[in-house]
Amino acid sequence: MEQNHELYEVWMKNSIMTGKIVELHQQLKAFADLKKLAEQYRNEFKELMKKDKDTPR
């Protein structure tokens, strides 16, 4: 009976850890997506600034 209880505790800890890993993976993906979007915006901004600099006044 004690062995079943220990097995259950290990299974519960594993489930919790797996859930945390999945959550962290999702956060990492979201961060990577935001980083990619920021890079895209930065490049667009640079192009706009370049065009503005080349525009006669």
Short mmCIF file of C-alpha atoms in Angstrom, two decimals:
data_model
loop_
_atom_site.label_atom_id
_atom_site.label_comp_id
_atom_site.label_asym_id
_atom_site.label_seq_id
_atom_site.Cartn_x
_atom_site.Cartn_y
_atom_site.Cartn_z
CA MET A 1 0.00 0.00 0.00
CA GLU A 2 2.85 2.38 0.87
CA GLN A 3 4.42 1.70 -2.51
CA ASN A 4 1.21 2.76 -4.28
CA HIS A 5 1.15 5.99 -2.32
CA GLU A 6 4.78 6.76 -3.22
CA LEU A 7 4.09 5.97 -6.86
CA TYR A 8 1.09 8.30 -6.81
CA GLU A 9 3.18 11.10 -5.29
CA VAL A 10 5.86 10.66 -7.93
CA TRP A 11 3.21 10.65 -10.65
CA MET A 12 1.66 13.86 -9.26
CA LYS A 13 5.04 15.63 -9.09
CA ASN A 14 5.76 14.52 -12.64
CA SER A 15 2.40 15.86 -13.82
CA ILE A 16 3.03 19.22 -12.15
CA MET A 17 6.53 19.47 -13.61
CA THR A 18 5.25 18.54 -17.07
CA GLY A 19 2.62 21.26 -16.82
CA LYS A 20 5.26 23.80 -15.85
CA ILE A 21 7.50 22.74 -18.73
CA VAL A 22 4.63 23.14 -21.19
CA GLU A 23 3.83 26.58 -19.75
CA LEU A 24 7.45 27.69 -19.99
CA HIS A 25 7.68 26.40 -23.55
CA GLN A 26 4.62 28.45 -24.50
CA GLN A 27 6.10 31.54 -22.88
CA LEU A 28 9.38 30.98 -24.72
CA LYS A 29 7.53 30.68 -28.04
CA ALA A 30 5.58 33.87 -27.32
CA PHE A 31 8.83 35.68 -26.46
CA ALA A 32 10.46 34.45 -29.67
CA ASP A 33 7.45 35.64 -31.69
CA LEU A 34 7.62 39.08 -30.05
CA LYS A 35 11.34 39.29 -30.68
CA LYS A 36 10.79 38.50 -34.36
CA LEU A 37 8.04 41.11 -34.59
CA ALA A 38 10.24 43.72 -32.88
CA GLU A 39 13.00 43.01 -35.39
CA GLN A 40 10.53 43.44 -38.25
CA TYR A 41 9.33 46.78 -36.82
CA ARG A 42 12.92 47.92 -36.33
CA ASN A 43 13.73 47.17 -39.96
CA GLU A 44 10.60 48.98 -41.15
CA PHE A 45 11.52 51.97 -39.00
CA LYS A 46 15.05 52.04 -40.44
CA GLU A 47 13.63 51.99 -43.98
CA LEU A 48 11.24 54.84 -43.18
CA MET A 49 14.04 56.89 -41.65
CA LYS A 50 16.20 56.22 -44.70
CA LYS A 51 13.43 57.35 -47.04
CA ASP A 52 12.80 60.43 -44.93
CA LYS A 53 16.50 61.31 -44.99
CA ASP A 54 16.54 60.98 -48.79
CA THR A 55 13.43 63.14 -49.21
CA PRO A 56 14.28 66.66 -50.35
CA ARG A 57 13.00 69.46 -48.18
#
